[in-house]
Short mmCIF file of C-alpha atoms and ligand atoms in Angstrom, two decimals:
data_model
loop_
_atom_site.label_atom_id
_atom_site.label_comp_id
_atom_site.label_asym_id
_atom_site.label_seq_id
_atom_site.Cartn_x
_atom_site.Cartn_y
_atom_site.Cartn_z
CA UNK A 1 19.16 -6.64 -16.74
CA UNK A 2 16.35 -9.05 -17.23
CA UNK A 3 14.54 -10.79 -14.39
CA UNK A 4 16.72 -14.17 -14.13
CA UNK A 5 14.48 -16.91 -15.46
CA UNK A 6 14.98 -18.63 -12.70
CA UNK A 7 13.72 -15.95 -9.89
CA UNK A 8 10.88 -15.28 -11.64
CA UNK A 9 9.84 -19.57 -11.53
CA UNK A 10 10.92 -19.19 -7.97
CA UNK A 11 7.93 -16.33 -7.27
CA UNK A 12 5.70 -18.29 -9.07
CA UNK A 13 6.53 -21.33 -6.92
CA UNK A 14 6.33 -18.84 -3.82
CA UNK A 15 2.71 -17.54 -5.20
CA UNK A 16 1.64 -21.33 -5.63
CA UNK A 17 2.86 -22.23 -2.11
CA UNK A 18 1.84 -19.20 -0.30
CA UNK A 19 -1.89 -20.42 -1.64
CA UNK A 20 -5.19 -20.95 0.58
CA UNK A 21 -8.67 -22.05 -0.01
CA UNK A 22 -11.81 -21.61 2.06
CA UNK A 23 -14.63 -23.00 0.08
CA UNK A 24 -15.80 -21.68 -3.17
CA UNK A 25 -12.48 -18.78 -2.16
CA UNK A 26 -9.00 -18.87 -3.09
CA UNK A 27 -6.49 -16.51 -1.62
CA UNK A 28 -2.55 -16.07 -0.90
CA UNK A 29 -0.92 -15.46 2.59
CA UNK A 30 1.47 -13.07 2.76
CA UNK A 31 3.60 -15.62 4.25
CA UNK A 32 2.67 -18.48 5.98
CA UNK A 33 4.27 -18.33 9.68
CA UNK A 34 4.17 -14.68 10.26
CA UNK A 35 0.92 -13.55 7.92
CA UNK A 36 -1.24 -16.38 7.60
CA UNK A 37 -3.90 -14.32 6.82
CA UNK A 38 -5.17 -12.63 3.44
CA UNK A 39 -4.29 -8.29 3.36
CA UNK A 40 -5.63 -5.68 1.67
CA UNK A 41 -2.89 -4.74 -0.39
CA UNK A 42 -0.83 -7.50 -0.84
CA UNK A 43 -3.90 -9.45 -2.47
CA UNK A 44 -3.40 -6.75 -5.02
CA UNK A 45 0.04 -7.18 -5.21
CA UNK A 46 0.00 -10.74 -5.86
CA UNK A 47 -2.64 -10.00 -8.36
CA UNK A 48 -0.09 -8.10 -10.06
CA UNK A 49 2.59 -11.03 -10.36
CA UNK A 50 -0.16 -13.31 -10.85
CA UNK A 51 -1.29 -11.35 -13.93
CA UNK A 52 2.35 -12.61 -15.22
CA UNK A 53 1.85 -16.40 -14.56
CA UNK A 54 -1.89 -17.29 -14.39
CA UNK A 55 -5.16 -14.84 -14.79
CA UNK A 56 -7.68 -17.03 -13.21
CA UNK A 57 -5.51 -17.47 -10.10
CA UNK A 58 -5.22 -13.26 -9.62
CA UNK A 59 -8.80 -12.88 -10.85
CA UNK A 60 -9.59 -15.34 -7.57
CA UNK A 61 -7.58 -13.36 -5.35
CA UNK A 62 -9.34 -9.88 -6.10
CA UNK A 63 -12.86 -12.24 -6.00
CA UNK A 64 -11.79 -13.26 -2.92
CA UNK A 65 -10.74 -9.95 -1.76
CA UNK A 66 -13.73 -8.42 -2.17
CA UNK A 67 -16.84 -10.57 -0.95
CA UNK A 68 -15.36 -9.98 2.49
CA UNK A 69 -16.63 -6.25 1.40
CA UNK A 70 -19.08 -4.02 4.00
CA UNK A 71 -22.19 -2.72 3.84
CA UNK A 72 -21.15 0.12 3.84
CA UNK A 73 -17.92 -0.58 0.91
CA UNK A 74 -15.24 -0.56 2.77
CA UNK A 75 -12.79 -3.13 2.20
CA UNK A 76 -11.22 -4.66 5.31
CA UNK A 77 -7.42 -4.81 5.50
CA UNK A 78 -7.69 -8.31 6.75
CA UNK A 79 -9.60 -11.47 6.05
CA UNK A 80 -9.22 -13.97 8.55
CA UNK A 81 -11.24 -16.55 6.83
CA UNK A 82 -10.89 -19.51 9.18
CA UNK A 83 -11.86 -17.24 12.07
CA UNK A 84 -13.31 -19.19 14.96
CA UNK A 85 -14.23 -16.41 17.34
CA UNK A 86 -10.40 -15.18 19.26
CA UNK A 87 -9.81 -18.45 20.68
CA UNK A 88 -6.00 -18.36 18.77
CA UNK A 89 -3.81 -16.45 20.34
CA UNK A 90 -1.86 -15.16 17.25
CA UNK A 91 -0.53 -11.59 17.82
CA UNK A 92 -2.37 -10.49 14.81
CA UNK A 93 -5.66 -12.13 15.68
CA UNK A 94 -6.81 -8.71 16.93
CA UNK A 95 -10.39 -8.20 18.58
CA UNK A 96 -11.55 -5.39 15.73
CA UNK A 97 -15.45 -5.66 17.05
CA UNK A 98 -16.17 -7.46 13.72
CA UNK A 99 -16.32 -10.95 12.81
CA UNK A 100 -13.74 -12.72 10.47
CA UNK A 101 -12.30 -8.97 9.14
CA UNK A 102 -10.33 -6.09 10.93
CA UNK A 103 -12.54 -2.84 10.65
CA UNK A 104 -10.31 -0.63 8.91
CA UNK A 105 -8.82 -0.49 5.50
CA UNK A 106 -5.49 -0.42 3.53
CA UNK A 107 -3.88 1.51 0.65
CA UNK A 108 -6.90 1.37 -2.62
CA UNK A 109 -4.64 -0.70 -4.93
CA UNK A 110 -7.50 -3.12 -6.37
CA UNK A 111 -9.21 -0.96 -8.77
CA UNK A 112 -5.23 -0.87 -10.32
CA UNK A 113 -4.94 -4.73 -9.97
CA UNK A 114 -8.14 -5.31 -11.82
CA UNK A 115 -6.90 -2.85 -14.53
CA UNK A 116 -4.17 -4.72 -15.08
CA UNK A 117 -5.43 -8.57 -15.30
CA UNK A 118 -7.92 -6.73 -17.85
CA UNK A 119 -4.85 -5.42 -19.97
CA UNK A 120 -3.84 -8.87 -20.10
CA UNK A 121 -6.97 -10.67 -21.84
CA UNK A 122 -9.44 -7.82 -22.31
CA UNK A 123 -12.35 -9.80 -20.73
CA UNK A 124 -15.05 -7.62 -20.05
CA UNK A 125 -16.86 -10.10 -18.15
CA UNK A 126 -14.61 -10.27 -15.10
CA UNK A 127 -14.55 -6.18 -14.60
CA UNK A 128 -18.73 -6.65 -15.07
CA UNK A 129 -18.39 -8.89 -11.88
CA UNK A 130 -16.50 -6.95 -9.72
CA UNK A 131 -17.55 -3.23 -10.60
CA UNK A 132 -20.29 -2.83 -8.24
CA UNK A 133 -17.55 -3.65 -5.50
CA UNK A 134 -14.90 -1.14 -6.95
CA UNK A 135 -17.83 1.56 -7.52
CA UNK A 136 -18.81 1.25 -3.88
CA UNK A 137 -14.93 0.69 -2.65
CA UNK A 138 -14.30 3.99 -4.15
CA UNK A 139 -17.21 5.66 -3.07
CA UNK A 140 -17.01 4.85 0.66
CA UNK A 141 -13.53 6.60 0.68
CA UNK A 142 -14.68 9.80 -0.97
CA UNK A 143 -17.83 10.00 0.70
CA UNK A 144 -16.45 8.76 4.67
CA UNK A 145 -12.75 9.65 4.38
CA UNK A 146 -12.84 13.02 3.93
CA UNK A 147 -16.02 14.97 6.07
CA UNK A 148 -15.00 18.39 4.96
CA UNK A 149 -14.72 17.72 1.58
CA UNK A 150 -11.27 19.04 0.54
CA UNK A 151 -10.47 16.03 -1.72
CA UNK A 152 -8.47 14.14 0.48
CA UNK A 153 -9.02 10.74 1.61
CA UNK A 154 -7.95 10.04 5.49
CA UNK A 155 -6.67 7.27 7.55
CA UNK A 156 -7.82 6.52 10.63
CA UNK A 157 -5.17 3.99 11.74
CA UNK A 158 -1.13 3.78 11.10
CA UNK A 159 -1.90 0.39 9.70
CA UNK A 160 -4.39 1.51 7.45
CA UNK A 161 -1.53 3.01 5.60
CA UNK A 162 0.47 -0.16 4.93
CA UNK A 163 3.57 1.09 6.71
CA UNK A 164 2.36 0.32 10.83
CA UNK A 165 5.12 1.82 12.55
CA UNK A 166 6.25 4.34 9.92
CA UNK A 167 8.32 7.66 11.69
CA UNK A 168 5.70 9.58 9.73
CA UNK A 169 3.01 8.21 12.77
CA UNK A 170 5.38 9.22 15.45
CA UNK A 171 4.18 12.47 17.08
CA UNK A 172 0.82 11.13 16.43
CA UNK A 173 1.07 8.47 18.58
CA UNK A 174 3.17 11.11 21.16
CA UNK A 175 5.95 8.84 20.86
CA UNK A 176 9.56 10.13 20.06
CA UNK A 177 11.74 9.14 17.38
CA UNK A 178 13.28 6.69 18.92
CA UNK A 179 11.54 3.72 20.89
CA UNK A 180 11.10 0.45 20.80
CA UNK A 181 8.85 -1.68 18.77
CA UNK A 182 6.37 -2.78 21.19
CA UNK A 183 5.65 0.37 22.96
CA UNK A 184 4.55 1.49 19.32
CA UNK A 185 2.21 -1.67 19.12
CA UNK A 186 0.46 -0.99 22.39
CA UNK A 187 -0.36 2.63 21.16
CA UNK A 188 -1.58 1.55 17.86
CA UNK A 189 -3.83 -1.06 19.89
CA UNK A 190 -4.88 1.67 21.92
CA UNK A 191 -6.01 3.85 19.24
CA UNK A 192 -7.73 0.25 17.67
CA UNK A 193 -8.98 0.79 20.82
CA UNK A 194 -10.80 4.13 20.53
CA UNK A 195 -11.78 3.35 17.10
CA UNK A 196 -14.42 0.82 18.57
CA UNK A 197 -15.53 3.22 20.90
CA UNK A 198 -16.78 5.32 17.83
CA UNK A 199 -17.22 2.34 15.77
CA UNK A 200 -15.08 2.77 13.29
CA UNK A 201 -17.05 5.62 12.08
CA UNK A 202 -14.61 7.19 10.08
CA UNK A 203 -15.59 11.05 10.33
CA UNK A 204 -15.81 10.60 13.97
CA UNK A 205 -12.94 8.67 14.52
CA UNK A 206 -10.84 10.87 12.43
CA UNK A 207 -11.90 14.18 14.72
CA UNK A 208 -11.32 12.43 18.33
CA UNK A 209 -8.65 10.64 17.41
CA UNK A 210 -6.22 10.09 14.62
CA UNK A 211 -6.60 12.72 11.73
CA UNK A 212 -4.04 11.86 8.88
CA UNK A 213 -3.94 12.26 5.14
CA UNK A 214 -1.00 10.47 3.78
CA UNK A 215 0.90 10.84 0.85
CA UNK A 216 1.19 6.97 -0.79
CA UNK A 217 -2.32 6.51 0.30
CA UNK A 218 -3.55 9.50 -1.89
CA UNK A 219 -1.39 9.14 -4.41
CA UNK A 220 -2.56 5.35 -4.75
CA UNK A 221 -6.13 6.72 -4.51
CA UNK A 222 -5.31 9.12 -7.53
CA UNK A 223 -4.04 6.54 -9.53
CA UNK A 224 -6.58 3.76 -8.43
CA UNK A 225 -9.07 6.33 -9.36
CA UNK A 226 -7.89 6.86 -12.78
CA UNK A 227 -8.13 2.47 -13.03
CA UNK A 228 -11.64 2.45 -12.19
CA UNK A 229 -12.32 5.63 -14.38
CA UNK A 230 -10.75 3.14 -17.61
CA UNK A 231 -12.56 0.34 -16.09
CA UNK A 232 -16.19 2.12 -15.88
CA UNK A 233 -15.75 3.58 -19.59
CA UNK A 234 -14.72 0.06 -20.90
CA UNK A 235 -18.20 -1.07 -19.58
CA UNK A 236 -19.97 1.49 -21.32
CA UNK A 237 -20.39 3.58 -17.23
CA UNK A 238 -19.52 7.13 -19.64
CA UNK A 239 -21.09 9.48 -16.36
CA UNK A 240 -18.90 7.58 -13.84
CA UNK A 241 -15.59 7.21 -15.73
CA UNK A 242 -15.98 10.96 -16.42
CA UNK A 243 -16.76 11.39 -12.34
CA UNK A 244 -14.20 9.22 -11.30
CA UNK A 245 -11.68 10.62 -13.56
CA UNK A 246 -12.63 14.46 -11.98
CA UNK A 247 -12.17 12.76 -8.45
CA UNK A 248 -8.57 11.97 -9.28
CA UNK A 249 -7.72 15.24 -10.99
CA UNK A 250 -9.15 16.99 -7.22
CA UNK A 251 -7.28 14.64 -5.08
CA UNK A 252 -4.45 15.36 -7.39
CA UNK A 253 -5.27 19.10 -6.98
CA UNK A 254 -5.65 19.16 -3.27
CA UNK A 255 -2.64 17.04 -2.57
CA UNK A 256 -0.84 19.81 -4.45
CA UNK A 257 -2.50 22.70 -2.30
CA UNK A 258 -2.41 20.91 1.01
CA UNK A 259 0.30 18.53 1.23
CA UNK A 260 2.97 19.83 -1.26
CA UNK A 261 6.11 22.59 -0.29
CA UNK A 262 8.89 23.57 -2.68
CA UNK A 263 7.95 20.38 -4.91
CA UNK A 264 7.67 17.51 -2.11
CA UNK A 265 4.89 16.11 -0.40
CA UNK A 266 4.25 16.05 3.29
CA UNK A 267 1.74 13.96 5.12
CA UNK A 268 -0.34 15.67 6.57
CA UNK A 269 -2.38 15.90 10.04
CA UNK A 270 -5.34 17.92 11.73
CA UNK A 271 -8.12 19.53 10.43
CA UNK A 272 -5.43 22.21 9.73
CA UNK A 273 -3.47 19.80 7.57
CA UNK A 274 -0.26 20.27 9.48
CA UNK A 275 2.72 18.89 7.64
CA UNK A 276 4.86 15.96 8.93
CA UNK A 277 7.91 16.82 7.50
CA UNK A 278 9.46 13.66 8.01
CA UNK A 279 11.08 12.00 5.60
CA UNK A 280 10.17 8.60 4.55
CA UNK A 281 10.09 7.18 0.98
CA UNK A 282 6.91 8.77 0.49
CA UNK A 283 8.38 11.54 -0.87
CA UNK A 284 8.70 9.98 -3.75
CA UNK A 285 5.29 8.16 -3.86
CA UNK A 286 3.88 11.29 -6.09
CA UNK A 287 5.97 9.77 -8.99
CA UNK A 288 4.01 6.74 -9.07
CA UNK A 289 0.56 9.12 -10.09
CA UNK A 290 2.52 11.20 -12.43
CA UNK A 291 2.20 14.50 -10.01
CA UNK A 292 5.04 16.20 -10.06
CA UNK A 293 6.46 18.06 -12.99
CA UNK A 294 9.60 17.01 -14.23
CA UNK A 295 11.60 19.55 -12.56
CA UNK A 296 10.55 18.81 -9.49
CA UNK A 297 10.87 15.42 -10.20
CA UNK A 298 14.80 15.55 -11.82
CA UNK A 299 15.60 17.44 -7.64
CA UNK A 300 13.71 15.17 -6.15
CA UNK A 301 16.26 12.67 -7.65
CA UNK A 302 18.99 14.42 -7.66
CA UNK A 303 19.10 15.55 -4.30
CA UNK A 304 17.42 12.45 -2.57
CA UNK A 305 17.02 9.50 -3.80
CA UNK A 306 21.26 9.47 -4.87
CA UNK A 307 22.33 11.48 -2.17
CA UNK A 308 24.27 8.89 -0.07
CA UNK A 309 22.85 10.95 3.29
CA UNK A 310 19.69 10.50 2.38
CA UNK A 311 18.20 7.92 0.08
CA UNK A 312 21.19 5.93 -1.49
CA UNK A 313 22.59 2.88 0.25
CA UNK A 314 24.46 -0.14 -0.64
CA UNK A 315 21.10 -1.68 -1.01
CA UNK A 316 18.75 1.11 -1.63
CA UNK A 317 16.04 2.12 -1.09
CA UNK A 318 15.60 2.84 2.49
CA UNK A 319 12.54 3.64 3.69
CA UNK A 320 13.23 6.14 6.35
CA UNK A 321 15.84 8.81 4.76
CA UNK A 322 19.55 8.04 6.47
CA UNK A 323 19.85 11.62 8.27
CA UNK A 324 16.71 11.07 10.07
CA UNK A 325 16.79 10.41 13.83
CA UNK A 326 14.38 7.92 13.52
CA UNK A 327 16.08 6.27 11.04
CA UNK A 328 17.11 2.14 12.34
CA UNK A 329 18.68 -0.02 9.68
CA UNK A 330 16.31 -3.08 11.14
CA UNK A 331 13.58 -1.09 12.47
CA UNK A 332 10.18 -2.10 11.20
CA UNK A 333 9.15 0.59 8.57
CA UNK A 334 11.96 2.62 9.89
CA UNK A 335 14.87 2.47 7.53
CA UNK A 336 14.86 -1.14 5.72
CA UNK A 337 14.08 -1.59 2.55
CA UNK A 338 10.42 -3.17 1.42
CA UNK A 339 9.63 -4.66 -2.24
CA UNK A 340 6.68 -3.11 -2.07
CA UNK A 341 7.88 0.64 -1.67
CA UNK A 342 10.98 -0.13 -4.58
CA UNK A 343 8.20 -1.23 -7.14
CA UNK A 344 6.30 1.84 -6.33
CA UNK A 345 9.56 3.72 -6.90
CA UNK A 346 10.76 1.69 -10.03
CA UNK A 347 7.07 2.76 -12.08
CA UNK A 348 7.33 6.37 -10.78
CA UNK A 349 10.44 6.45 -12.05
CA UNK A 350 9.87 5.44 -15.39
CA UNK A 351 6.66 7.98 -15.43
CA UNK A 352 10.03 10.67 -15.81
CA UNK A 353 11.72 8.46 -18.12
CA UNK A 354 14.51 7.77 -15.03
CA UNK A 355 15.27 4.81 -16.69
CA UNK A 356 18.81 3.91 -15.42
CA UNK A 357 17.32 5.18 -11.87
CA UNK A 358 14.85 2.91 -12.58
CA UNK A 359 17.43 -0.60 -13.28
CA UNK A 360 19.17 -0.30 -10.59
CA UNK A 361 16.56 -0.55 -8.01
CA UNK A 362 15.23 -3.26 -10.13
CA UNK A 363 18.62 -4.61 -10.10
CA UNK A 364 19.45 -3.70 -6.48
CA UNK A 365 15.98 -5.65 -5.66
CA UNK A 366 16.68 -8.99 -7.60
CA UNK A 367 20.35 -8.89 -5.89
CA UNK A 368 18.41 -8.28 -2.43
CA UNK A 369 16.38 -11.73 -3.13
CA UNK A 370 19.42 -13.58 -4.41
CA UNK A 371 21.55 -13.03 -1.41
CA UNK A 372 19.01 -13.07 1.14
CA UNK A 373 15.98 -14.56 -0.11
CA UNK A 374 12.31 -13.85 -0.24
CA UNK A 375 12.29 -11.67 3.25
CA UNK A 376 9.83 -9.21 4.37
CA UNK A 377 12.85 -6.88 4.44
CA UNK A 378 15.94 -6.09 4.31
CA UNK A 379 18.71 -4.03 5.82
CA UNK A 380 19.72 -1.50 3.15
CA UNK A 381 23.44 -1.73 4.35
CA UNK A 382 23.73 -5.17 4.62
CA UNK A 383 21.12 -6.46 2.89
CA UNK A 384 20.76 -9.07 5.81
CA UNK A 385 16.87 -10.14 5.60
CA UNK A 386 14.82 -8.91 8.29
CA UNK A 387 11.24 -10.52 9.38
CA UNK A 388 8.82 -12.70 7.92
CA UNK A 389 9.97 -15.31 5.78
CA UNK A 390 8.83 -16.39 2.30
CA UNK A 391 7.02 -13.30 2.26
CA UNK A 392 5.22 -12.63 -0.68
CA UNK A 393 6.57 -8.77 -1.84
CA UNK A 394 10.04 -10.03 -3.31
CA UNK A 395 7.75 -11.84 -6.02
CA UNK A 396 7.02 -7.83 -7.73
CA UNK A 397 10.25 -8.14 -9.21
CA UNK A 398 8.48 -9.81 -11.98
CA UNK A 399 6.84 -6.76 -12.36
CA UNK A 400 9.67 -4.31 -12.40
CA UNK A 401 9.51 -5.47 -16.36
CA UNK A 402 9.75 -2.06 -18.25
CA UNK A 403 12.79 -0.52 -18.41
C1 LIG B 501 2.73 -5.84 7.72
C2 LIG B 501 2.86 -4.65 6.77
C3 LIG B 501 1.58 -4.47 5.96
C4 LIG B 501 1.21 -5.78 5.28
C5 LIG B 501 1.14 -6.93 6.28
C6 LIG B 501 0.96 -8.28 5.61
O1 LIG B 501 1.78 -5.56 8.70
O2 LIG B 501 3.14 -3.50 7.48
O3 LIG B 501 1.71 -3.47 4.99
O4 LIG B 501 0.01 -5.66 4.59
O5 LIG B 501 2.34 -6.99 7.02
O6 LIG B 501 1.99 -8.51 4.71
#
């Protein structure tokens, strides 16, 4: 099936509408009532669509993006751009010690995003501009994310991994599996908390407080990685697109010896790396970077994401598996389904040559927006939407382009 003509004018529309500008910066809010800020992430994300419809508008959102970047390269996983001091009293407007950013991060996509607006019109000129950034995005994470050098890159914060009140965060946060949504807020505030007290200096904050490698985050890293490795030997950077290429091969390497069991992949936390053998959809995030072998890949299928007590719903995919206690139907990052997380699924697929797999989440998504609109979520056995509305995400099913 084809992405209806007419779905992919409506994410357009939704990209155009969903835009901001704060002087010489353009930028998209995730949506406008509930997210009227610019994220991490989903600025790569809508770089992504963008990259379908107009190049200047997702090279702006990357620019954008990125001159919010720290001494230090980290990327902050929120811009607030028309920050006044705390004087609104928006739940998200969150005291993070800094001014105008939060002080933690969010899943590496923008090396990929670049990548891809450069696959579009080859111009050298725009990865020139913004490969200092990447280098020292990239950099910051190997160097501050991962003190005992293992080749894994750490989180320091739930939301840092994209998925705030994921199960996989629960005995973590010494919460059970199941509670309610704002007790899980308070604790992630309390750890935002303790994360000023060391000032967000990662190593330290990872040790006293939160110590979690995840698997999406690393597998993004490992494929991000691989991006900026193309990107650096486009622009002639031979030594760092061979070193950046060797970082993804050990994070690839380590994830295997530290995170990975009888061909899935835990998150892991401690400096023991404990696994969290919970599963989420991030047990199939490996497919995305290509790192599991097709075996392990075919079971993985097989036996999850089509078994009907696990993975397949109505309106798949879940993002907490069905048999797990955790597991809510309209639970934030605890069983709906997210655009964000099927796109992820629909290229990891295809890396396996799933390619019927692959259609029907694409087709399972575009039926998702149809009936219930561009939602943040949506119940994957209704397919009521959940959440924020006109929310950004839906519009990846212009990506979902290859099968
Ligand atoms: C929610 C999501 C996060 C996203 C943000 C803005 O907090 O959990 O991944 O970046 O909304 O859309």
């Amino acid at each position: 099936m084809d992405i209806p003509e007419s779905l992919r004018a409506r994410s357009y529309e939704l990209l155009k509408k969903n835009q901001r500008h704060f002087g010489e910066f353009t930028y998209t809010v995730p949506s406008p009532n509930t997210y009227p800020y610019q994220w991490l992430w989903d600025s790569c994300f809508h770089a992504i669509v963008l990259s379908h419809f107009d190049l200047e508008a997702g090279k702006n959102e990357l620019l954008s993006l990125l001159s919010r970047q720290f001494d230090n390269g980290m990327i902050p996983h929120m811009i607030y751009w028309d920050d006044q001091g705390f004087k609104n009293t928006h739940r998200l407007k969150i005291d993070w010690g800094t001014k105008g950013t939060s002080s933690i991060t969010q899943p590496p996509m923008v090396a990929y995003a670049a990548w891809r607006i450069f696959q579009k019109n080859g111009e050298i000129s725009f990865l020139e501009k913004i490969y200092k950034n990447l280098f020292h995005f990239y950099k910051y994470l190997i160097n501050e994310r991962d003190p005992h050098e293992r080749h894994l890159i750490g989180i320091i914060n739930p939301d840092e991994s994209g998925e705030d009140n994921s199960p996989r965060f629960d005995s973590l946060l010494a919460l059970p599996p199941i509670h309610n949504e704002e007790i899980n807020y308070q604790k992630r505030m309390m750890l935002v908390e303790e994360n000023k007290k060391c000032n967000f200096d990662a190593p330290f904050c990872m040790k006293n407080f939160f110590w979690v490698k995840d698997v999406p985050f690393n597998v993004i890293m490992v494929e991000n990685l691989r991006s900026l490795s193309h990107i650096a030997e486009k622009l002639g950077h031979s030594y760092d697109a061979q070193y950046f290429n060797k970082e993804a091969e050990n994070v690839a390497l380590s994830m295997r010896e530290l995170m990975s069991e009888d061909g899935m992949y835990w998150s892991t936390f401690g400096e023991d790396y404990q696994k969290i053998k919970v599963k989420t959809w991030a047990i199939f995030s490996p497919m995305f970077a290509k790192l599991l072998s097709q075996d392990e890949a075919e079971s993985l299928v097989s036996n999850y994401l089509l078994n009907p007590i696990s993975f397949s719903a109505k309106y798949s995919v879940p993002t907490v598996s069905q048999d797990e206690l955790s597991y809510s139907p309209n639970g934030f990052w605890r069983g709906p389904v997210w655009m964000a997380t099927n796109w992820f699924i629909y290229k990891g697929l295809l890396q396996y040559g799933f390619n019927d797999e692959a259609r029907k989440i694409k087709e399972r998504s575009i039926s998702l927006i149809e009936r219930s609109g561009f939602r943040e979520q949506f119940n994957p056995e209704t397919g009521e939407g959940l959440g924020a509305e006109d929310f950004t995400w839906g519009t990846l099913v212009v990506d979902m382009d290859e099968d």
